[in-house]
Amino acid sequence: MSDPVKRKEVTHIDEVRRAATSTVQWFAEMRNQRGQATHPITHNNRLTMFICGEKGFADIAKEIARARESIDLCCWGFDPGMELIRNKGATWPRGDTYGDLLIAAGRRGVKVRLLVWYDVLAVGANTMPGYSHGRLTWCMHQRDWATARQINAQHSRDTLADYVKRPFGLARMKQEHILLFASSAARIQPDEIPVLAREEYCNSWYNAAFDGHLENIEILTRLMKQTAATAGLDQHDTDLPRSRLEWLESEGLQKVATHHQKPILIDFAYNDGEKAVGYIMGLNSVTDYWDTEKHLLEDPQREQGGRREEKECLQGYEHDRGFQTFKPYRDYACRLDGGGALIAIHRNFVSAWHRAAVSGNGTEAAMARATREHLEDTIPKALTRPAQPGDCSVQIIRTQPEEQDSSIREVYFQATDIATMAAGYIYIENQYFQYEAWSRRLMESRARVVEGWKRGCAKAGKSMKDMPMLHVMIVIPVPERKQMVPRTYDALAVLGQQAGMVGQDRMIEAANKTASADQYDAMGTPISGEGPRDDVVVHANEISKPSTEFLETELRMKVSVAMLNTCAFVDGHNRYREIYIHSKLMLIDDTFMTLGSANLNTRSMAVDSEINLATVNPTLTDELRKNIWLSLSQKKMNRYLSLNDINFAHIAWCELMTENKNKKN
């Protein structure tokens, strides 16, 4: 049976020289067919990579300040009070806020369109501070144009500070159009001013934006329809049969599917596209997601307080109590300057914007309106320039259940198949490594390659020991919630890495031991057979968990799974904190990279809207991989940065993991 992901290729052989030229298929080339290219592969793109929010958000802030005509933001969440560039202070505002940057752009005449996912059922998401939560602020200003003109982060801070100093009275409240919710001025402490002023600012910003009082700023929210999410699950039922989903998990996937995309596009058509800039990233436009690449134990530039995930996760966070700031946070952003990939990012935004504007109508109606009213199908000439040295080949890929688009999954599978034929590495950082279907694809594809090698061994006089080793290096966080543990365990177990999840491994072992023990009926009479097992345990038992020896000798694979911690000497002893992995990155053999919003789980591959870029550029990928490994190893792997030394690099990586674990213990 043919694989619908792969393109069939006719290769012509030169009979004189007995040579042929073919290409490796990294992209979803079936979606790039002539005449019906739904996901074009373009070769004229200039890419710049940013590691972590400090650098990524600073570059975004710079481009927003330089914008001349348009800013299109597509967000999972948007925080008006977030400072993109932060000074060394610890209290808000530590720099220009996201909301103020957009207000300033609008006043310059720049058209700003902000599209944010919002679902009243997702009560814990808190994606829009001041709108999804934090509405009952210390005061509520009158909603009029004059008040909207005063919206400014520092103005909110100064207003509250002045309010606390003044005598409290009902007459003054009426005069200033203030309705008090929290308490009297006497009860507000000085150290509460930044937090309360931030809440008031975000609330006022959203009120003004939705009422149309922020000049040149339009805002829309969008919701993923349950019918689209269900269709996405049906499309991938072979990956994770619906029968295996627990009721709560199935309901969550279908009823609270999200729009998880987060691209930004600036000045797309200005001066015929000459200054167009775009971003594809995993970073959310919410203050939680800001951190430096140093991942300090405590950093006053990060937000104050405990991260929401820390309170809800199952295990591993006991050591994280007592800190004043959010935990360290890791992610990436990619900047695109010019090039055809920006056309695909623009079309993704346009279709989503007009679908949200004409809620209830389909994609065709949305695009028809876009073409009729805004002429947004026009392609700026500068974005079609010929490719130049240093440019990257890029394909914008998506999960979009509303359009039956699962090209992210296709590229992950296709690139993984190519990787299993090579003699290098697969490097993954992912927030939710829970996609058992990908693990199985890796193992099955590698097994086919091994079979081919064995068939050729006899003719070439080689053995399995001569087959180059494939190194798979995975970096993930501790699962946030207990519901995520079984999926993470299953995805790792397929690769023989389940022992790292100590709690789940022991639970399954104990459940099997109990079920295999002697069974008795209610009267105490012995009965034959084994006791019942939960579905989670049954499925875990069905997974063939390869040993390290089997992986290395039979599949010629080495697999390692790491979690990141930062450490500092505090009060006479070392203190540790997890570095939370929010990344959605895969690198292969210093050649291929995919990066964006998609996690390795069923949600991102089937029901949430996601957007990634895939690129093939050895220079870019090689440089990024070296920067990552040097940073994470604190330059201890600088001797093994060449792709030819990948085997030594993997050994050094595993030795460093063992050394760090022993030090921590």
XYZ file of C-alpha atoms in Angstrom:
665
model
C 0.000 0.000 0.000
C 1.482 3.377 -0.994
C 2.102 6.082 1.582
C -0.004 9.183 0.784
C 2.693 11.377 2.322
C 5.379 10.424 -0.186
C 5.698 11.769 -3.711
C 6.443 9.266 -6.461
C 9.465 10.350 -8.459
C 10.712 9.279 -11.874
C 14.523 9.191 -11.958
C 16.265 9.237 -15.323
C 19.528 7.315 -15.648
C 22.382 8.358 -17.895
C 23.184 5.059 -19.619
C 26.633 6.206 -20.723
C 27.871 7.397 -17.332
C 25.558 5.022 -15.447
C 24.583 7.861 -13.120
C 21.331 9.407 -11.953
C 20.381 12.456 -9.944
C 17.534 12.464 -7.470
C 16.500 14.537 -4.471
C 15.669 13.759 -0.853
C 12.043 14.479 -0.040
C 12.038 16.391 3.238
C 8.885 18.419 2.625
C 5.221 17.549 2.104
C 5.754 17.579 -1.642
C 2.353 16.055 -2.385
C 0.987 19.449 -1.277
C 3.291 21.290 -3.663
C 2.173 19.721 -6.928
C 2.122 21.926 -9.992
C -1.234 23.561 -10.509
C -2.554 22.691 -7.051
C 0.151 23.779 -4.639
C -1.749 24.236 -1.391
C 1.553 24.457 0.533
C 4.162 25.922 -1.830
C 7.849 25.258 -1.246
C 9.701 28.540 -1.755
C 13.463 29.022 -1.973
C 13.988 32.775 -1.479
C 13.603 33.108 2.283
C 16.052 34.667 4.735
C 15.753 33.166 8.224
C 17.105 34.277 11.606
C 16.773 32.108 14.712
C 16.219 33.362 18.270
C 16.614 31.184 21.349
C 14.207 32.141 24.151
C 11.913 35.095 24.660
C 14.407 37.806 25.576
C 15.911 37.907 22.068
C 12.792 36.900 20.159
C 10.456 39.415 21.784
C 13.070 42.185 21.593
C 13.274 41.727 17.826
C 9.480 41.734 17.533
C 9.294 44.963 19.570
C 11.863 46.589 17.296
C 9.908 45.679 14.164
C 6.576 46.822 15.649
C 8.195 50.197 16.402
C 9.410 50.398 12.773
C 6.139 49.245 11.162
C 4.824 51.586 8.477
C 1.576 50.075 7.187
C 0.324 46.846 8.795
C 0.735 44.498 11.758
C -1.139 41.174 11.784
C -0.920 39.160 15.010
C -2.418 35.697 15.331
C -2.269 34.524 18.958
C -3.199 31.709 21.301
C -3.167 34.387 23.980
C -2.408 38.101 24.150
C -1.238 40.040 27.215
C -1.398 43.852 26.747
C 0.643 44.357 29.923
C 3.573 42.201 28.813
C 6.874 44.040 28.453
C 8.692 42.718 25.366
C 11.965 44.429 26.337
C 12.657 44.575 30.073
C 14.992 46.689 32.145
C 16.630 45.380 35.311
C 13.768 46.447 37.541
C 11.510 43.909 39.187
C 8.209 45.818 39.154
C 5.774 46.524 36.343
C 6.195 48.199 33.919
C 9.837 47.324 33.234
C 9.653 48.659 29.674
C 7.161 49.419 26.915
C 4.217 47.055 27.080
C 2.825 45.077 24.145
C -0.380 47.082 24.382
C 1.431 50.422 24.323
C 3.560 49.377 21.334
C 0.413 48.570 19.350
C -1.310 51.791 20.448
C 1.711 53.789 19.264
C 1.713 51.940 15.937
C -1.994 52.631 15.440
C -1.487 56.334 16.108
C 1.224 56.368 13.438
C -1.387 55.149 10.970
C -0.390 51.481 11.010
C -3.339 49.104 10.625
C -3.199 46.569 13.466
C -5.262 43.371 13.387
C -5.201 41.153 16.468
C -6.771 37.673 16.268
C -6.895 35.757 19.563
C -8.285 32.362 20.495
C -10.912 32.576 23.225
C -13.214 29.873 24.575
C -15.415 30.353 27.629
C -15.169 26.590 28.298
C -11.395 26.850 28.738
C -11.728 28.599 32.082
C -8.197 27.725 33.157
C -6.450 29.011 30.047
C -6.263 32.670 31.156
C -5.000 33.644 27.731
C -6.252 37.257 27.714
C -5.425 39.054 30.994
C -8.076 41.722 31.533
C -10.589 39.870 29.371
C -10.503 36.130 30.030
C -9.739 36.878 33.691
C -8.827 39.816 35.894
C -11.932 41.837 34.973
C -12.769 42.897 38.525
C -9.927 45.356 38.823
C -9.445 47.925 41.561
C -11.350 50.442 39.463
C -13.322 50.681 36.241
C -13.007 53.808 34.159
C -15.805 55.159 32.037
C -15.686 53.735 28.532
C -15.311 56.765 26.323
C -12.873 58.060 23.759
C -11.237 60.503 26.168
C -10.399 57.694 28.597
C -9.113 55.487 25.779
C -6.690 58.227 24.779
C -5.187 58.017 28.265
C -4.519 54.262 28.219
C -0.855 53.815 28.974
C 1.013 51.470 31.306
C 2.817 54.193 33.220
C -0.389 56.240 33.416
C -2.141 53.289 35.107
C 0.731 52.947 37.558
C 0.832 56.670 38.349
C -2.970 56.890 38.681
C -3.110 54.136 41.279
C -0.128 55.484 43.194
C -1.808 58.903 43.335
C -5.143 57.315 44.270
C -3.591 55.523 47.253
C -2.159 58.785 48.584
C -5.449 60.724 48.463
C -8.156 60.679 51.133
C -10.811 58.116 50.325
C -14.329 59.387 49.689
C -17.461 58.670 47.694
C -17.532 62.198 46.268
C -14.081 61.794 44.766
C -15.003 58.398 43.341
C -17.970 59.950 41.529
C -15.895 62.872 40.339
C -13.217 60.591 38.866
C -15.772 58.104 37.473
C -14.266 55.300 39.533
C -16.226 52.290 40.747
C -14.338 50.558 43.539
C -14.373 46.750 43.637
C -11.511 45.556 45.802
C -11.167 47.736 48.842
C -10.583 51.263 50.021
C -7.333 53.074 49.322
C -6.291 52.517 52.917
C -6.176 48.758 52.327
C -3.962 48.912 49.211
C -0.328 48.445 50.173
C 2.476 50.118 48.184
C 3.877 46.792 47.013
C 0.455 45.931 45.529
C 0.424 48.948 43.232
C 2.259 47.347 40.244
C 0.031 44.262 40.203
C -3.232 46.164 40.592
C -2.193 48.826 38.080
C -1.334 46.087 35.591
C -4.776 44.519 36.000
C -6.470 47.891 35.493
C -4.359 48.593 32.412
C -5.117 45.233 30.743
C -8.812 45.552 31.498
C -8.989 49.096 30.150
C -6.969 48.107 27.061
C -9.317 45.287 26.147
C -12.422 47.358 26.834
C -11.172 50.119 24.546
C -10.038 47.652 21.868
C -13.349 45.794 21.676
C -15.280 49.075 21.732
C -13.239 50.340 18.773
C -11.624 53.183 20.717
C -7.984 52.272 19.992
C -7.015 54.064 16.804
C -6.435 51.716 13.832
C -6.567 48.630 16.078
C -9.085 45.875 15.285
C -9.481 42.822 17.493
C -11.365 39.574 16.906
C -11.579 36.375 18.923
C -12.019 32.984 17.324
C -13.267 29.633 18.521
C -12.513 26.160 17.190
C -15.757 24.448 16.250
C -16.379 21.044 17.796
C -17.365 19.609 14.412
C -13.947 20.544 13.020
C -12.132 19.020 15.999
C -14.156 15.804 15.708
C -13.362 15.603 11.991
C -9.670 16.022 12.809
C -9.815 13.142 15.276
C -11.645 10.974 12.759
C -8.967 11.705 10.167
C -6.257 10.393 12.507
C -8.163 7.606 14.192
C -5.461 5.129 13.151
C -2.881 7.083 15.181
C -4.852 6.911 18.398
C -8.130 4.976 18.068
C -11.032 6.799 19.680
C -11.735 3.648 21.689
C -8.450 4.196 23.565
C -9.339 7.697 24.652
C -10.721 8.107 28.141
C -13.999 10.003 28.223
C -12.476 13.131 29.771
C -9.626 13.179 27.262
C -11.958 12.700 24.306
C -14.271 15.445 25.538
C -11.349 17.796 26.074
C -9.985 17.224 22.577
C -13.329 17.768 20.898
C -14.990 20.433 23.027
C -11.983 22.533 23.979
C -9.879 22.432 20.842
C -7.829 25.600 20.561
C -6.403 27.917 17.959
C -2.776 27.516 18.963
C -1.122 29.363 16.062
C 1.084 32.362 16.880
C 2.565 33.892 13.698
C 3.223 37.627 13.314
C 3.381 39.496 9.999
C 4.530 43.126 9.646
C 4.325 45.391 6.566
C 3.398 42.535 4.244
C 2.400 44.754 1.305
C 4.193 48.005 2.212
C 6.325 49.259 -0.687
C 5.384 46.100 -2.595
C 6.712 43.828 0.151
C 10.254 45.210 0.351
C 10.120 45.551 4.155
C 7.937 42.519 4.928
C 8.898 40.644 8.105
C 7.263 37.612 9.677
C 7.725 35.356 12.685
C 6.950 31.682 13.233
C 7.428 30.603 16.840
C 6.360 28.609 19.840
C 6.440 31.688 22.083
C 3.054 32.957 23.225
C 2.392 36.687 23.535
C 1.812 36.337 27.276
C 4.244 37.439 29.977
C 4.759 33.899 31.344
C 6.773 33.006 28.244
C 9.621 35.530 28.636
C 13.028 34.310 29.775
C 16.700 34.667 28.947
C 18.850 31.913 27.487
C 20.776 31.787 30.791
C 17.709 30.330 32.572
C 18.705 31.739 35.956
C 17.385 30.171 39.136
C 15.764 33.492 40.055
C 15.473 36.355 37.605
C 13.610 39.563 38.515
C 12.994 40.163 34.813
C 10.705 37.126 34.756
C 7.221 37.514 36.176
C 6.609 37.433 39.907
C 4.709 34.514 41.459
C 4.264 30.822 40.660
C 3.463 29.590 37.186
C 0.028 28.076 36.799
C 1.435 24.758 35.580
C 3.559 24.385 38.702
C 0.473 24.191 40.885
C -1.369 21.675 38.727
C 1.321 19.203 37.678
C 1.639 15.793 39.235
C 5.227 15.366 40.280
C 8.701 16.799 40.415
C 7.913 20.306 41.664
C 8.398 19.945 45.403
C 11.828 21.556 45.016
C 10.342 24.524 43.143
C 8.524 26.034 46.113
C 9.719 29.183 47.787
C 10.867 31.067 44.695
C 9.674 34.580 43.916
C 9.630 34.392 40.121
C 8.258 32.096 37.460
C 10.451 29.155 36.639
C 12.939 29.292 33.725
C 11.328 28.871 30.349
C 12.733 27.657 27.007
C 11.423 28.241 23.488
C 12.365 29.516 20.016
C 11.314 32.016 17.378
C 12.233 32.269 13.707
C 12.225 35.559 11.798
C 11.535 35.567 8.057
C 12.688 38.546 5.973
C 10.984 38.632 2.603
C 10.468 35.490 0.559
C 7.539 33.431 -0.591
C 6.956 31.841 2.818
C 5.455 35.155 3.981
C 2.734 34.759 1.345
C 1.640 31.511 2.979
C 1.724 33.114 6.446
C -0.387 35.994 5.116
C -2.949 33.653 3.560
C -3.189 31.708 6.794
C -3.969 34.917 8.684
C -6.392 36.261 6.093
C -8.464 33.096 5.974
C -8.578 32.928 9.790
C -9.413 36.640 10.178
C -12.305 36.618 7.761
C -13.583 33.287 9.021
C -13.750 34.851 12.489
C -15.403 37.988 11.070
C -18.131 35.997 9.311
C -18.668 33.438 12.042
C -20.952 30.665 10.920
C -19.831 30.726 7.281
C -17.190 28.471 5.820
C -13.695 29.060 4.519
C -14.877 29.794 0.972
C -17.181 32.578 2.162
C -14.387 34.032 4.290
C -11.907 34.072 1.441
C -14.474 35.454 -0.980
C -15.092 38.340 1.378
C -11.343 38.880 1.773
C -10.884 39.081 -1.972
C -13.977 41.204 -2.569
C -13.486 43.762 0.166
C -9.773 43.894 0.822
C -8.032 42.527 -2.269
C -5.798 40.517 0.037
C -4.957 37.939 -2.578
C -2.501 40.380 -4.183
C 1.095 39.086 -4.023
C 3.772 41.754 -3.402
C 6.431 41.564 -6.114
C 9.381 41.746 -3.737
C 8.348 38.416 -2.207
C 8.746 36.626 -5.526
C 12.373 37.669 -6.127
C 14.852 34.989 -7.296
C 16.614 32.990 -4.602
C 20.073 34.185 -3.603
C 23.041 32.542 -1.833
C 22.222 32.129 1.846
C 18.462 31.896 1.284
C 16.475 28.978 2.693
C 13.955 26.614 1.128
C 10.826 26.825 3.308
C 7.400 25.223 3.428
C 4.754 26.620 5.756
C 2.820 23.673 7.198
C -0.260 23.575 9.383
C -2.785 21.648 11.357
C -6.107 23.223 10.399
C -9.077 20.916 11.060
C -11.453 23.425 9.474
C -9.655 22.864 6.165
C -8.654 19.208 6.715
C -5.017 20.274 6.710
C -2.601 17.964 8.545
C 0.605 18.874 6.743
C 2.582 19.222 10.008
C 2.010 15.545 10.738
C 2.949 14.660 7.174
C 6.255 16.529 7.381
C 7.131 15.030 10.769
C 6.553 11.539 9.374
C 8.311 12.222 6.077
C 11.383 13.818 7.660
C 11.591 11.010 10.218
C 11.608 8.418 7.430
C 14.516 10.243 5.788
C 16.375 10.485 9.111
C 16.226 6.725 9.668
C 18.157 6.201 6.432
C 21.000 8.481 7.531
C 23.931 8.136 9.908
C 23.437 11.134 12.137
C 20.909 12.391 14.637
C 17.371 13.462 15.387
C 17.235 16.203 18.023
C 13.854 17.094 19.543
C 12.755 19.636 22.125
C 9.020 19.434 22.739
C 6.628 20.496 25.470
C 4.317 17.511 25.036
C 6.151 14.403 23.830
C 2.974 12.307 23.816
C 2.524 11.210 20.202
C 2.905 7.450 20.236
C 2.227 7.375 16.493
C 5.463 9.286 15.841
C 7.499 6.928 18.031
C 6.054 3.963 16.157
C 6.785 5.609 12.817
C 10.420 6.060 13.850
C 10.814 2.437 14.946
C 9.020 0.954 11.943
C 10.924 3.092 9.459
C 14.269 2.245 11.059
C 13.370 -1.464 10.991
C 12.745 -1.266 7.231
C 16.104 0.432 6.717
C 17.814 -2.274 8.763
C 16.153 -4.999 6.674
C 17.458 -3.340 3.534
C 20.940 -3.136 5.031
C 20.860 -6.819 5.958
C 19.862 -7.777 2.425
C 22.865 -5.916 1.074
C 25.315 -7.089 3.738
C 26.007 -10.489 2.171
C 26.777 -8.968 -1.219
C 29.000 -6.227 0.229
C 30.758 -8.346 2.823
C 29.437 -6.216 5.684
C 27.728 -7.007 8.990
C 25.306 -5.141 11.231
C 28.254 -3.770 13.186
C 29.219 -1.818 10.084
C 25.854 -0.050 9.915
C 26.119 3.594 11.077
C 24.344 4.431 14.330
C 21.303 6.725 14.469
C 21.255 8.958 17.547
C 17.876 10.153 18.857
C 18.098 12.910 21.484
C 14.874 14.102 23.114
C 14.474 16.966 25.618
C 11.123 17.265 27.405
C 9.668 18.708 30.640
C 7.988 16.899 33.505
C 4.337 16.268 32.439
C 2.234 19.155 33.727
C -0.812 17.169 34.746
C -1.460 13.587 35.729
C -3.709 13.111 32.674
C -0.623 13.640 30.482
C 1.479 10.957 32.141
C 0.069 7.872 30.340
C 0.479 9.422 26.880
C 4.064 10.492 27.663
C 4.835 7.046 29.063
C 3.443 5.297 25.963
C 5.388 7.502 23.528
C 8.618 6.870 25.464
C 7.944 3.161 26.014
C 7.860 2.508 22.273
C 11.452 3.810 22.235
C 12.420 1.782 25.322
C 12.679 4.883 27.515
C 9.797 4.271 29.925
C 12.081 3.739 32.943
C 12.643 7.474 33.141
C 9.019 7.889 34.219
C 9.626 6.224 37.545
C 6.210 6.776 39.098
C 4.209 5.475 36.129
C 6.588 2.558 35.627
C 6.186 1.480 39.252
C 2.410 1.898 39.100
C 2.160 -0.382 36.062
C 4.475 -2.925 37.642
C 2.412 -2.958 40.847
C -0.885 -3.227 38.923
C 0.420 -6.208 36.966
C 1.676 -7.864 40.137
C -1.704 -7.424 41.812
C -3.604 -8.741 38.772
C -1.303 -11.780 38.510
C -1.612 -12.720 42.177
C -3.975 -15.439 43.349
C -7.589 -14.356 42.874
C -10.497 -14.992 45.226
C -14.224 -14.439 44.962
C -16.332 -12.548 47.502
C -16.557 -15.673 49.682
C -12.783 -16.146 49.712
C -12.799 -19.118 47.350
C -9.817 -19.276 44.943
C -10.712 -18.634 41.301
C -8.702 -19.102 38.123
C -7.490 -16.335 35.841
C -6.070 -12.916 36.507
C -7.566 -9.834 38.071
C -8.753 -6.777 36.127
C -6.384 -4.101 34.828
C -7.093 -0.485 33.926
C -7.047 0.366 30.219
C -3.892 2.424 30.786
C -2.109 -0.641 32.154
C -3.477 -2.933 29.441
C -2.175 -0.702 26.676
C 1.194 -0.221 28.397
C 1.546 -3.997 28.557
C 0.818 -4.261 24.834
C 3.737 -2.000 23.930
C 6.875 -3.885 22.949
C 9.507 -2.052 24.976
C 12.912 -2.517 23.345
C 15.986 -2.849 25.512
C 19.068 -0.690 25.073
C 20.919 -3.733 23.733
C 18.173 -4.438 21.167
C 18.131 -0.824 19.999
C 21.886 -0.704 19.542
C 22.496 -4.159 18.062
C 19.316 -4.823 16.081
C 18.285 -1.300 15.019
C 21.611 0.502 15.399
C 19.934 3.269 17.400
C 20.867 5.106 20.555
C 18.061 6.973 22.313
C 18.399 9.428 25.182
C 15.734 11.453 26.967
C 16.730 14.508 28.992
C 15.052 17.079 31.199
C 16.686 20.418 31.960
C 17.429 21.926 35.354
C 19.152 25.097 36.399
C 21.157 25.283 39.597
C 22.643 27.942 41.876
C 24.294 28.026 45.303
C 21.786 29.551 47.739
C 22.027 29.754 51.552
C 24.866 27.292 51.744
C 23.562 24.611 49.399
C 22.636 24.004 45.771
C 19.071 24.710 44.740
C 17.536 23.336 41.558
C 14.609 24.328 39.345
C 13.267 22.703 36.240
C 13.762 24.636 33.011
C 10.328 24.315 31.484
C 10.471 23.148 27.863
C 7.854 24.907 25.759
C 9.830 24.330 22.535
C 8.437 22.651 19.413
C 11.709 21.983 17.566
C 13.123 19.104 15.523
C 16.576 19.107 13.887
C 17.892 16.314 11.660
C 21.481 15.772 10.512
C 22.386 19.480 10.324
C 20.082 19.703 7.308
C 16.392 19.777 8.190
C 14.495 21.807 10.776
C 10.867 22.251 11.708
C 9.786 24.822 14.273
C 6.527 26.479 15.264
C 3.523 26.006 17.499
C 2.872 22.258 17.131
C 3.550 19.839 19.970
C 4.127 16.130 19.488
C 0.698 15.065 20.678
C -2.709 14.198 19.252
C -4.084 17.642 20.046
C -1.526 19.456 17.881
C -1.588 16.896 15.082
C -5.355 16.559 14.795
C -7.622 19.086 16.554
C -5.844 22.382 17.332
C -4.896 24.865 14.648
C -1.094 25.026 14.439
C 1.501 26.551 12.136
C 5.135 25.500 11.652
C 7.822 26.135 9.126
C 9.980 23.400 7.645
C 13.314 24.284 6.100
C 16.305 22.583 4.543
C 19.436 24.652 5.064
C 22.650 23.030 6.359
C 24.259 26.322 7.404
C 21.279 27.477 9.480
C 20.588 24.094 11.077
C 24.246 23.375 11.834
C 24.687 26.762 13.521
C 21.504 26.387 15.568
C 22.373 22.882 16.741
C 25.853 23.955 17.824
C 24.495 26.972 19.713
C 21.928 24.809 21.499
C 24.400 22.119 22.532
C 27.024 24.589 23.677
C 24.431 26.470 25.717
C 22.824 23.424 27.337
C 26.164 21.755 28.144
C 27.784 25.023 29.287
C 30.335 24.506 26.491
C 31.352 21.049 27.779
C 30.562 19.552 24.362
C 32.677 21.966 22.352
C 35.033 19.131 21.334
C 32.279 17.219 19.558
C 30.360 19.759 17.527
C 31.112 18.348 14.088
C 28.459 16.110 12.555
C 31.236 13.556 11.999
C 31.661 13.352 15.782
C 28.010 12.698 16.522
C 28.749 9.360 18.194
C 31.219 10.999 20.601
C 28.790 13.879 21.124
C 26.027 11.465 22.157
C 28.368 9.718 24.584
C 29.371 13.076 26.062
C 25.697 14.112 26.258
C 24.762 10.949 28.203
C 27.797 11.215 30.478
C 26.861 14.800 31.287
C 23.300 13.711 32.096
C 24.614 11.041 34.483
C 27.097 13.436 36.078
C 24.422 16.092 36.655
C 21.960 13.559 38.065
C 24.555 12.251 40.513
C 25.424 15.783 41.617
C 21.773 16.592 42.190
C 21.173 13.394 44.170
